[in-house]
Amino acid sequence: MIDKFKKSLSLQISLISILSYLALGLITVFIVHMRFEDRMIKDYTRMAEGVTNLMAAAYDTERTEEYIERNYSMPEYNDILKYYYSLKENYPDIYYMYVYKFDPVDPHATVIIDLDEEYTDDPPEESIEWIGDTYDVDPPFDSDIYLMTTGKQAAVHNVKTEDGEYLLSYVRPILDKDGNYACSACVDFSMNFIHQQDREFIYQLISILAVFLLLILGGNIYYIRNKVTHPLDRISSCIDSFVYETEASRFQNVQRLEALDFRQEDEIGVLYNSFVSNLKESLYYMSNFNKAKDEIVEKENEIEKISQKTYTDGLTPAKNKAAFLDDEIVYDIKIKNGLKDIATVMVDINNLKYVNDTFGHDVGDKYILGCYDIIQDTYKNSPIYRMGGDEFLIVLTEKDCEDRDQLFEDINTKYQQCYDNEEKEPYERYTASVGMAVYNDGDEFQDIIKRADKHMYERKMIFKNEHGSYR
């Protein structure tokens, strides 16, 4: 099964698609979950602000002590209770509603009003006895008690009760006519209820996303199988059936391949047409075997010679590593024969991994070309070598070596100006770290390169410290 999977492009693409959409769905659900819960807390906070405003407006701050002492025996106290119960009925999401007086000197809270499940004209004895009692202020409110008793708004807190209930608690100061602290209006919302609503929302979202993702995934897999993997499977099966013993069998190979009759104009169609054309040409040459053999051998020898002398980088016009290895010997010989006016410049592209990971390797290749253009525009008279994916070496002799300091300043200025231009897209803000070294007595060519590389690395560390780096 594993071998079949490794050999099946269809299965691999399908699995990659499934994993990609699954990851996208999970990330979407997580982000929405966080935003939904945050929004719910903000909504309950706004609701608490409104309710506590109404509680404070109905409360007579001049009669706090009287409320504590007489409470249920006062008509005014009962009127406030009835009003608070009506508020609680109009805001069914409220779990608890109460009025406490906090004391910052000996941190504790005195109960003034504490609503039961529902209002009754004949409250139970324990409710009456509870009024005027005090209790120590527990975390997290103990850290906010100074704010709560100076008329300032305390933070909203998530607290856990002794019975395991999670509550969102909001405490608002009630001030007297002179602006002094009298007591606090408090409301609690059940976080369990919030989490229940959150879960219900997430379940609905997951169900909707699952349906859409399955539809999209099914469509993608169907399209890939019909447009990519199925045509490739047919071509592969046809090639596996080829026989090469006789000229007639080779001719039948071409006929079987042409019988597939692919009319796609995409890459698969181009590949198929190219393969058919190449097979026909091969058959033509094989029919004239002796002549074809000599021509093929001759062409292979020519191709091999050309390949050995092909020193140009595959992406940029720069010379490649193979060219450098040959030229390195020449530079060493020249240095031993008395060449002293020589310097090297190392250029290492910054943020290439960020561009590749964020915008794709096609854009990353364009980013490399953009960085290379700045090098080429600066060092017009010097050979440029691409030493690796993001690293270039420039060898300075004659005029460029004489002007090396000015050219070094120019290339750094160009990169800095390009990077600082925030109007450009991130993949057009070319930047690189540049280091330079000149010949010292007794140097070999590699010694100059190592010093330039060290200088470049030091400048790269400065760039990372100033701007950060994705690498």
Tab-separated table of C-alpha atoms in Angstrom:
chain	number	residue	atom	x	y	z
A	1	MET	CA	0.000	0.000	0.000
A	2	ILE	CA	2.831	2.368	0.878
A	3	ASP	CA	4.676	1.579	-2.361
A	4	LYS	CA	1.488	2.195	-4.323
A	5	PHE	CA	1.046	5.542	-2.592
A	6	LYS	CA	4.634	6.558	-3.348
A	7	LYS	CA	4.161	5.720	-7.015
A	8	SER	CA	0.711	7.282	-7.392
A	9	LEU	CA	0.730	10.980	-8.164
A	10	SER	CA	-3.068	10.958	-7.970
A	11	LEU	CA	-3.064	9.698	-4.383
A	12	GLN	CA	-0.316	12.115	-3.368
A	13	ILE	CA	-2.076	15.155	-4.823
A	14	SER	CA	-5.373	14.068	-3.266
A	15	LEU	CA	-3.760	13.673	0.166
A	16	ILE	CA	-2.017	17.043	-0.113
A	17	SER	CA	-5.320	18.658	-1.078
A	18	ILE	CA	-7.128	17.007	1.842
A	19	LEU	CA	-4.476	18.052	4.352
A	20	SER	CA	-4.353	21.598	2.953
A	21	TYR	CA	-8.109	22.113	3.145
A	22	LEU	CA	-8.230	20.465	6.567
A	23	ALA	CA	-5.522	22.801	7.869
A	24	LEU	CA	-7.315	25.781	6.327
A	25	GLY	CA	-10.584	24.713	7.929
A	26	LEU	CA	-9.023	24.230	11.362
A	27	ILE	CA	-7.281	27.594	11.224
A	28	THR	CA	-10.520	29.268	10.152
A	29	VAL	CA	-12.489	27.627	12.961
A	30	PHE	CA	-9.840	28.581	15.531
A	31	ILE	CA	-9.762	32.231	14.422
A	32	VAL	CA	-13.549	32.488	14.328
A	33	HIS	CA	-13.763	30.776	17.731
A	34	MET	CA	-11.396	33.306	19.292
A	35	ARG	CA	-13.156	36.260	17.686
A	36	PHE	CA	-16.598	34.940	18.637
A	37	GLU	CA	-15.684	34.417	22.298
A	38	ASP	CA	-14.039	37.835	22.451
A	39	ARG	CA	-17.122	39.388	20.884
A	40	MET	CA	-19.405	37.611	23.378
A	41	ILE	CA	-17.377	38.924	26.326
A	42	LYS	CA	-17.484	42.444	24.885
A	43	ASP	CA	-21.253	42.189	24.378
A	44	TYR	CA	-21.800	41.028	27.971
A	45	THR	CA	-19.509	43.804	29.209
A	46	ARG	CA	-21.584	46.422	27.393
A	47	MET	CA	-24.754	44.816	28.780
A	48	ALA	CA	-23.268	44.960	32.288
A	49	GLU	CA	-22.425	48.644	31.844
A	50	GLY	CA	-26.033	49.409	30.993
A	51	VAL	CA	-27.519	47.322	33.819
A	52	THR	CA	-25.213	48.729	36.497
A	53	ASN	CA	-25.986	52.255	35.283
A	54	LEU	CA	-29.680	51.555	35.898
A	55	MET	CA	-28.883	49.974	39.274
A	56	ALA	CA	-26.871	53.017	40.332
A	57	ALA	CA	-29.618	55.395	39.198
A	58	ALA	CA	-32.209	53.629	41.371
A	59	TYR	CA	-29.983	53.446	44.449
A	60	ASP	CA	-30.178	56.175	47.163
A	61	THR	CA	-26.582	56.649	48.320
A	62	GLU	CA	-27.704	58.653	51.376
A	63	ARG	CA	-29.436	55.616	52.856
A	64	THR	CA	-26.719	52.958	52.571
A	65	GLU	CA	-26.364	52.404	56.319
A	66	GLU	CA	-30.128	52.385	56.742
A	67	TYR	CA	-30.431	49.763	53.986
A	68	ILE	CA	-27.915	47.586	55.820
A	69	GLU	CA	-29.670	47.920	59.178
A	70	ARG	CA	-33.356	47.819	58.188
A	71	ASN	CA	-33.254	46.360	54.636
A	72	TYR	CA	-36.444	44.321	54.047
A	73	SER	CA	-38.414	46.319	56.606
A	74	MET	CA	-38.071	49.481	54.483
A	75	PRO	CA	-40.554	50.052	51.644
A	76	GLU	CA	-37.841	51.895	49.728
A	77	TYR	CA	-35.497	48.900	50.001
A	78	ASN	CA	-38.197	46.568	48.709
A	79	ASP	CA	-38.952	48.978	45.847
A	80	ILE	CA	-35.291	48.845	44.814
A	81	LEU	CA	-35.371	45.045	45.059
A	82	LYS	CA	-38.434	44.836	42.839
A	83	TYR	CA	-36.808	47.130	40.310
A	84	TYR	CA	-33.595	45.071	40.330
A	85	TYR	CA	-35.585	41.868	39.887
A	86	SER	CA	-37.367	43.437	36.911
A	87	LEU	CA	-33.973	44.304	35.429
A	88	LYS	CA	-32.813	40.734	35.947
A	89	GLU	CA	-35.933	39.450	34.189
A	90	ASN	CA	-35.293	41.800	31.248
A	91	TYR	CA	-31.689	40.601	31.067
A	92	PRO	CA	-32.050	36.816	31.371
A	93	ASP	CA	-28.323	36.260	30.712
A	94	ILE	CA	-27.489	37.770	34.126
A	95	TYR	CA	-26.573	35.054	36.631
A	96	TYR	CA	-26.159	37.151	39.816
A	97	MET	CA	-27.019	40.767	40.677
A	98	TYR	CA	-25.952	42.416	43.945
A	99	VAL	CA	-24.795	45.607	45.659
A	100	TYR	CA	-21.734	45.416	47.959
A	101	LYS	CA	-19.750	48.021	49.819
A	102	PHE	CA	-15.986	47.462	49.636
A	103	ASP	CA	-13.570	48.638	52.352
A	104	PRO	CA	-9.930	49.128	51.221
A	105	VAL	CA	-8.518	49.624	54.742
A	106	ASP	CA	-9.426	46.173	56.002
A	107	PRO	CA	-10.162	44.567	52.646
A	108	HIS	CA	-13.647	43.133	52.881
A	109	ALA	CA	-17.095	43.578	51.345
A	110	THR	CA	-20.394	44.289	53.111
A	111	VAL	CA	-23.596	42.875	51.591
A	112	ILE	CA	-26.289	45.528	50.939
A	113	ILE	CA	-28.457	43.848	48.287
A	114	ASP	CA	-28.184	40.298	46.994
A	115	LEU	CA	-30.909	38.971	44.687
A	116	ASP	CA	-32.231	35.430	45.082
A	117	GLU	CA	-33.659	33.306	42.297
A	118	GLU	CA	-36.829	35.421	42.194
A	119	TYR	CA	-38.531	38.174	44.198
A	120	THR	CA	-40.837	37.283	47.095
A	121	ASP	CA	-42.745	39.452	49.558
A	122	ASP	CA	-41.763	37.053	52.331
A	123	PRO	CA	-38.002	36.467	51.867
A	124	PRO	CA	-36.380	33.499	53.645
A	125	GLU	CA	-34.627	34.148	56.935
A	126	GLU	CA	-31.197	33.362	55.526
A	127	SER	CA	-31.615	36.105	52.896
A	128	ILE	CA	-32.412	38.635	55.600
A	129	GLU	CA	-29.529	37.525	57.798
A	130	TRP	CA	-27.143	37.742	54.868
A	131	ILE	CA	-27.678	41.541	54.531
A	132	GLY	CA	-24.955	43.418	56.421
A	133	ASP	CA	-22.597	40.452	56.616
A	134	THR	CA	-19.010	40.930	55.513
A	135	TYR	CA	-16.519	38.643	53.825
A	136	ASP	CA	-12.918	38.863	52.722
A	137	VAL	CA	-12.325	40.041	49.171
A	138	ASP	CA	-10.822	37.158	47.208
A	139	PRO	CA	-8.651	37.294	44.085
A	140	PRO	CA	-8.808	38.749	41.557
A	141	PHE	CA	-10.875	41.586	43.034
A	142	ASP	CA	-8.500	42.143	45.969
A	143	SER	CA	-6.005	43.773	43.578
A	144	ASP	CA	-8.713	46.173	42.291
A	145	ILE	CA	-10.270	47.145	45.626
A	146	TYR	CA	-8.503	50.514	45.646
A	147	LEU	CA	-9.922	51.343	42.209
A	148	MET	CA	-13.400	50.187	43.259
A	149	THR	CA	-13.435	52.462	46.317
A	150	THR	CA	-12.061	55.589	44.622
A	151	GLY	CA	-14.790	55.822	42.002
A	152	LYS	CA	-12.743	54.248	39.188
A	153	GLN	CA	-13.889	51.378	37.011
A	154	ALA	CA	-12.276	48.017	37.822
A	155	ALA	CA	-11.366	45.487	35.156
A	156	VAL	CA	-13.775	42.765	34.065
A	157	HIS	CA	-12.743	39.416	35.587
A	158	ASN	CA	-13.360	35.748	34.910
A	159	VAL	CA	-13.757	34.012	38.269
A	160	LYS	CA	-14.501	30.485	39.409
A	161	THR	CA	-16.946	29.941	42.270
A	162	GLU	CA	-16.670	27.277	44.943
A	163	ASP	CA	-19.215	25.109	43.133
A	164	GLY	CA	-17.122	25.207	39.962
A	165	GLU	CA	-19.162	27.819	38.104
A	166	TYR	CA	-17.190	30.143	35.808
A	167	LEU	CA	-18.458	33.735	35.961
A	168	LEU	CA	-17.770	36.972	34.111
A	169	SER	CA	-17.993	39.638	36.876
A	170	TYR	CA	-18.504	43.361	36.343
A	171	VAL	CA	-18.273	45.823	39.264
A	172	ARG	CA	-19.319	49.472	38.912
A	173	PRO	CA	-18.808	52.119	41.648
A	174	ILE	CA	-21.905	53.999	42.876
A	175	LEU	CA	-21.006	57.545	43.904
A	176	ASP	CA	-22.916	59.958	46.146
A	177	LYS	CA	-23.872	63.496	45.135
A	178	ASP	CA	-20.397	64.753	46.132
A	179	GLY	CA	-18.662	62.173	43.956
A	180	ASN	CA	-17.515	60.019	46.843
A	181	TYR	CA	-17.657	56.232	46.823
A	182	ALA	CA	-20.818	54.821	48.425
A	183	CYS	CA	-20.937	51.192	47.242
A	184	SER	CA	-20.691	49.050	44.098
A	185	ALA	CA	-23.282	47.645	41.704
A	186	CYS	CA	-22.255	44.168	40.549
A	187	VAL	CA	-23.513	41.711	37.947
A	188	ASP	CA	-22.244	38.239	37.014
A	189	PHE	CA	-22.759	36.345	33.774
A	190	SER	CA	-22.281	32.596	33.507
A	191	MET	CA	-19.239	31.820	31.372
A	192	ASN	CA	-20.556	28.274	31.121
A	193	PHE	CA	-23.505	29.657	29.202
A	194	ILE	CA	-21.157	31.724	27.035
A	195	HIS	CA	-19.048	28.656	26.315
A	196	GLN	CA	-22.179	26.678	25.480
A	197	GLN	CA	-23.221	29.327	22.967
A	198	ASP	CA	-19.659	29.384	21.677
A	199	ARG	CA	-19.641	25.608	21.174
A	200	GLU	CA	-22.997	25.660	19.423
A	201	PHE	CA	-21.721	28.347	17.076
A	202	ILE	CA	-18.486	26.435	16.401
A	203	TYR	CA	-20.400	23.197	15.707
A	204	GLN	CA	-22.588	25.017	13.205
A	205	LEU	CA	-19.537	26.641	11.604
A	206	ILE	CA	-17.687	23.332	11.380
A	207	SER	CA	-20.706	21.697	9.757
A	208	ILE	CA	-21.003	24.448	7.161
A	209	LEU	CA	-17.255	24.496	6.479
A	210	ALA	CA	-17.165	20.706	6.228
A	211	VAL	CA	-19.863	20.713	3.548
A	212	PHE	CA	-18.162	23.455	1.526
A	213	LEU	CA	-14.699	21.929	1.936
A	214	LEU	CA	-15.953	18.498	0.860
A	215	LEU	CA	-17.583	20.020	-2.225
A	216	ILE	CA	-14.481	22.029	-3.110
A	217	LEU	CA	-12.156	19.129	-2.355
A	218	GLY	CA	-14.267	16.709	-4.366
A	219	GLY	CA	-14.306	19.099	-7.301
A	220	ASN	CA	-10.545	19.635	-7.108
A	221	ILE	CA	-9.761	15.936	-6.891
A	222	TYR	CA	-12.136	15.204	-9.776
A	223	TYR	CA	-10.515	17.930	-11.872
A	224	ILE	CA	-6.965	16.822	-11.021
A	225	ARG	CA	-7.717	13.189	-11.792
A	226	ASN	CA	-9.322	13.994	-15.137
A	227	LYS	CA	-6.917	16.708	-16.263
A	228	VAL	CA	-3.606	15.593	-14.777
A	229	THR	CA	-3.236	12.167	-13.211
A	230	HIS	CA	-5.540	10.181	-15.508
A	231	PRO	CA	-3.829	11.405	-18.717
A	232	LEU	CA	-0.427	10.713	-17.145
A	233	ASP	CA	-1.563	7.224	-16.134
A	234	ARG	CA	-2.677	6.506	-19.697
A	235	ILE	CA	0.633	7.728	-21.111
A	236	SER	CA	2.584	5.736	-18.502
A	237	SER	CA	0.605	2.540	-19.198
A	238	CYS	CA	1.114	2.959	-22.922
A	239	ILE	CA	4.879	3.426	-22.506
A	240	ASP	CA	5.083	0.362	-20.231
A	241	SER	CA	3.659	-1.734	-23.079
A	242	PHE	CA	6.323	-0.635	-25.584
A	243	VAL	CA	8.367	-3.319	-27.346
A	244	TYR	CA	11.689	-2.467	-29.046
A	245	GLU	CA	12.936	-5.747	-30.568
A	246	THR	CA	12.104	-4.961	-34.204
A	247	GLU	CA	11.506	-1.922	-36.337
A	248	ALA	CA	7.862	-3.022	-36.754
A	249	SER	CA	7.329	-3.171	-32.988
A	250	ARG	CA	8.838	0.293	-32.612
A	251	PHE	CA	6.461	1.574	-35.285
A	252	GLN	CA	3.533	0.026	-33.352
A	253	ASN	CA	4.736	1.887	-30.250
A	254	VAL	CA	4.213	5.178	-32.054
A	255	GLN	CA	0.775	4.094	-33.284
A	256	ARG	CA	-0.353	3.121	-29.766
A	257	LEU	CA	0.856	6.440	-28.384
A	258	GLU	CA	-0.866	8.440	-31.144
A	259	ALA	CA	-4.084	6.468	-30.522
A	260	LEU	CA	-4.364	8.158	-27.108
A	261	ASP	CA	-5.215	11.322	-29.081
A	262	PHE	CA	-4.778	13.914	-26.330
A	263	ARG	CA	-6.115	17.300	-27.433
A	264	GLN	CA	-5.338	19.208	-24.235
A	265	GLU	CA	-3.571	22.531	-24.703
A	266	ASP	CA	-2.067	22.571	-21.206
A	267	GLU	CA	1.305	21.231	-20.021
A	268	ILE	CA	0.088	17.619	-20.300
A	269	GLY	CA	-0.828	18.188	-23.931
A	270	VAL	CA	2.517	19.842	-24.634
A	271	LEU	CA	4.339	16.952	-22.949
A	272	TYR	CA	2.331	14.391	-24.924
A	273	ASN	CA	2.888	16.112	-28.273
A	274	SER	CA	6.576	16.555	-27.540
A	275	PHE	CA	6.927	12.908	-26.606
A	276	VAL	CA	5.125	11.735	-29.769
A	277	SER	CA	7.303	14.004	-31.905
A	278	ASN	CA	10.474	12.779	-30.223
A	279	LEU	CA	9.390	9.151	-30.603
A	280	LYS	CA	8.724	9.668	-34.319
A	281	GLU	CA	12.112	11.250	-34.777
A	282	SER	CA	13.740	8.391	-32.883
A	283	LEU	CA	11.960	5.897	-35.108
A	284	TYR	CA	13.174	7.745	-38.186
A	285	TYR	CA	16.751	7.628	-36.979
A	286	MET	CA	16.473	3.980	-35.967
A	287	SER	CA	15.290	3.047	-39.466
A	288	ASN	CA	18.620	4.340	-40.716
A	289	PHE	CA	20.510	2.770	-37.868
A	290	ASN	CA	24.080	3.026	-39.018
A	291	LYS	CA	23.838	6.635	-40.036
A	292	ALA	CA	21.751	7.508	-37.000
A	293	LYS	CA	24.220	5.797	-34.681
A	294	ASP	CA	27.106	7.870	-35.945
A	295	GLU	CA	25.028	11.060	-35.764
A	296	ILE	CA	23.837	10.302	-32.238
A	297	VAL	CA	27.350	9.507	-31.037
A	298	GLU	CA	28.646	12.667	-32.644
A	299	LYS	CA	25.819	14.766	-31.176
A	300	GLU	CA	26.265	13.207	-27.742
A	301	ASN	CA	29.955	14.072	-27.841
A	302	GLU	CA	29.123	17.636	-28.858
A	303	ILE	CA	26.489	17.926	-26.133
A	304	GLU	CA	28.935	16.583	-23.565
A	305	LYS	CA	31.564	19.132	-24.610
A	306	ILE	CA	29.026	21.957	-24.513
A	307	SER	CA	27.769	20.809	-21.104
A	308	GLN	CA	31.296	20.806	-19.727
A	309	LYS	CA	31.804	24.379	-20.914
A	310	THR	CA	28.381	25.662	-19.881
A	311	TYR	CA	29.242	27.915	-16.999
A	312	THR	CA	26.198	30.172	-16.923
A	313	ASP	CA	23.812	30.040	-13.961
A	314	GLY	CA	20.403	28.550	-14.729
A	315	LEU	CA	18.441	31.516	-13.353
A	316	THR	CA	20.598	34.614	-13.652
A	317	PRO	CA	23.121	35.745	-16.274
A	318	ALA	CA	25.848	35.251	-13.651
A	319	LYS	CA	28.526	32.597	-13.936
A	320	ASN	CA	27.846	29.418	-11.988
A	321	LYS	CA	29.879	27.561	-9.348
A	322	ALA	CA	31.570	25.398	-11.982
A	323	ALA	CA	32.867	28.510	-13.727
A	324	PHE	CA	34.169	29.834	-10.422
A	325	LEU	CA	36.066	26.630	-9.657
A	326	ASP	CA	37.875	26.917	-13.014
A	327	ASP	CA	38.507	30.651	-12.663
A	328	GLU	CA	39.713	30.250	-9.076
A	329	ILE	CA	42.785	28.441	-10.358
A	330	VAL	CA	43.488	31.293	-12.784
A	331	TYR	CA	43.198	33.938	-10.053
A	332	ASP	CA	45.551	31.994	-7.799
A	333	ILE	CA	48.113	31.822	-10.606
A	334	LYS	CA	47.789	35.546	-11.288
A	335	ILE	CA	48.245	36.379	-7.594
A	336	LYS	CA	51.355	34.183	-7.428
A	337	ASN	CA	52.672	35.995	-10.522
A	338	GLY	CA	52.370	39.377	-8.837
A	339	LEU	CA	48.701	40.498	-9.182
A	340	LYS	CA	47.951	42.774	-6.221
A	341	ASP	CA	45.079	44.975	-7.473
A	342	ILE	CA	42.326	42.499	-6.740
A	343	ALA	CA	39.356	42.535	-4.339
A	344	THR	CA	36.283	40.407	-3.745
A	345	VAL	CA	32.711	41.322	-2.836
A	346	MET	CA	30.281	38.851	-1.233
A	347	VAL	CA	26.544	39.532	-1.574
A	348	ASP	CA	23.982	37.530	0.424
A	349	ILE	CA	20.319	38.204	-0.347
A	350	ASN	CA	18.159	39.091	2.669
A	351	ASN	CA	14.596	37.817	3.250
A	352	LEU	CA	14.619	35.306	0.370
A	353	LYS	CA	13.069	32.587	2.525
A	354	TYR	CA	10.286	35.004	3.531
A	355	VAL	CA	9.521	35.752	-0.125
A	356	ASN	CA	9.600	32.046	-1.081
A	357	ASP	CA	7.393	30.965	1.851
A	358	THR	CA	4.939	33.848	1.464
A	359	PHE	CA	4.627	34.335	-2.303
A	360	GLY	CA	6.015	31.123	-3.790
A	361	HIS	CA	9.287	30.122	-5.423
A	362	ASP	CA	8.372	31.668	-8.787
A	363	VAL	CA	8.208	35.073	-7.123
A	364	GLY	CA	11.341	34.134	-5.156
A	365	ASP	CA	13.184	33.591	-8.455
A	366	LYS	CA	12.111	37.065	-9.621
A	367	TYR	CA	13.300	38.440	-6.278
A	368	ILE	CA	16.744	36.873	-6.877
A	369	LEU	CA	16.839	38.401	-10.365
A	370	GLY	CA	15.938	41.816	-8.955
A	371	CYS	CA	18.757	41.590	-6.415
A	372	TYR	CA	21.132	40.413	-9.145
A	373	ASP	CA	20.224	43.376	-11.379
A	374	ILE	CA	21.475	45.756	-8.678
A	375	ILE	CA	24.767	43.835	-8.505
A	376	GLN	CA	25.179	43.879	-12.267
A	377	ASP	CA	24.226	47.550	-12.494
A	378	THR	CA	26.930	48.405	-9.944
A	379	TYR	CA	29.802	46.141	-11.023
A	380	LYS	CA	29.568	46.459	-14.806
A	381	ASN	CA	33.193	45.512	-15.467
A	382	SER	CA	33.630	42.570	-13.100
A	383	PRO	CA	32.742	38.870	-13.315
A	384	ILE	CA	29.808	37.845	-11.092
A	385	TYR	CA	29.433	34.291	-9.796
A	386	ARG	CA	26.351	32.766	-8.224
A	387	MET	CA	27.837	30.682	-5.416
A	388	GLY	CA	24.545	29.387	-4.004
A	389	GLY	CA	20.807	30.013	-3.905
A	390	ASP	CA	21.106	33.478	-2.368
A	391	GLU	CA	24.845	34.224	-2.502
A	392	PHE	CA	26.930	35.979	-5.176
A	393	LEU	CA	30.676	36.628	-5.498
A	394	ILE	CA	32.163	39.521	-7.491
A	395	VAL	CA	35.873	39.641	-8.328
A	396	LEU	CA	37.179	43.197	-8.755
A	397	THR	CA	40.241	43.960	-10.872
A	398	GLU	CA	41.570	46.974	-12.782
A	399	LYS	CA	39.073	49.906	-12.859
A	400	ASP	CA	36.467	48.348	-10.529
A	401	CYS	CA	39.197	47.523	-8.018
A	402	GLU	CA	40.419	51.135	-8.093
A	403	ASP	CA	36.858	52.411	-7.521
A	404	ARG	CA	35.943	49.642	-5.054
A	405	ASP	CA	35.088	51.932	-2.112
A	406	GLN	CA	32.738	54.093	-4.176
A	407	LEU	CA	31.125	51.034	-5.781
A	408	PHE	CA	30.686	49.430	-2.360
A	409	GLU	CA	28.914	52.547	-1.128
A	410	ASP	CA	26.793	52.657	-4.307
A	411	ILE	CA	25.516	49.069	-4.023
A	412	ASN	CA	24.611	49.464	-0.358
A	413	THR	CA	22.798	52.727	-1.122
A	414	LYS	CA	20.807	51.085	-3.930
A	415	TYR	CA	19.733	48.183	-1.729
A	416	GLN	CA	18.838	50.505	1.148
A	417	GLN	CA	16.763	52.825	-1.061
A	418	CYS	CA	14.970	49.879	-2.625
A	419	TYR	CA	14.237	48.297	0.770
A	420	ASP	CA	13.026	51.591	2.259
A	421	ASN	CA	10.516	52.156	-0.576
A	422	GLU	CA	7.339	50.998	1.183
A	423	GLU	CA	5.214	51.784	-1.887
A	424	LYS	CA	6.605	48.669	-3.544
A	425	GLU	CA	5.395	45.120	-2.922
A	426	PRO	CA	7.459	43.160	-0.349
A	427	TYR	CA	8.930	41.000	-3.121
A	428	GLU	CA	10.088	44.135	-4.999
A	429	ARG	CA	11.912	45.660	-2.013
A	430	TYR	CA	15.271	44.082	-2.808
A	431	THR	CA	17.801	43.910	0.007
A	432	ALA	CA	21.104	42.166	0.527
A	433	SER	CA	24.067	42.172	2.905
A	434	VAL	CA	27.362	43.082	1.191
A	435	GLY	CA	30.925	42.491	2.381
A	436	MET	CA	34.227	43.401	0.703
A	437	ALA	CA	37.880	42.491	1.146
A	438	VAL	CA	41.077	43.489	-0.697
A	439	TYR	CA	44.363	41.688	-1.310
A	440	ASN	CA	46.919	41.650	1.520
A	441	ASP	CA	50.521	40.553	1.129
A	442	GLY	CA	50.801	36.788	1.266
A	443	ASP	CA	47.126	36.174	0.489
A	444	GLU	CA	45.795	33.365	-1.603
A	445	PHE	CA	42.603	33.950	-3.521
A	446	GLN	CA	40.482	32.056	-0.951
A	447	ASP	CA	41.860	34.268	1.846
A	448	ILE	CA	40.360	37.357	0.200
A	449	ILE	CA	37.020	35.573	-0.263
A	450	LYS	CA	36.902	34.461	3.389
A	451	ARG	CA	37.458	38.020	4.641
A	452	ALA	CA	34.765	39.347	2.328
A	453	ASP	CA	32.413	36.613	3.531
A	454	LYS	CA	33.169	37.507	7.171
A	455	HIS	CA	32.521	41.192	6.459
A	456	MET	CA	29.246	40.279	4.732
A	457	TYR	CA	28.168	38.145	7.695
A	458	GLU	CA	28.838	41.018	10.122
A	459	ARG	CA	26.664	43.330	8.029
A	460	LYS	CA	23.978	40.658	7.836
A	461	MET	CA	23.856	40.473	11.629
A	462	ILE	CA	23.419	44.262	11.723
A	463	PHE	CA	20.510	43.987	9.259
A	464	LYS	CA	18.851	41.251	11.332
A	465	ASN	CA	19.204	43.269	14.522
A	466	GLU	CA	17.706	46.369	12.874
A	467	HIS	CA	14.934	44.807	10.812
A	468	GLY	CA	14.546	41.245	11.988
A	469	SER	CA	14.738	38.389	9.559
A	470	TYR	CA	12.570	35.489	8.445
A	471	ARG	CA	15.669	33.404	7.844
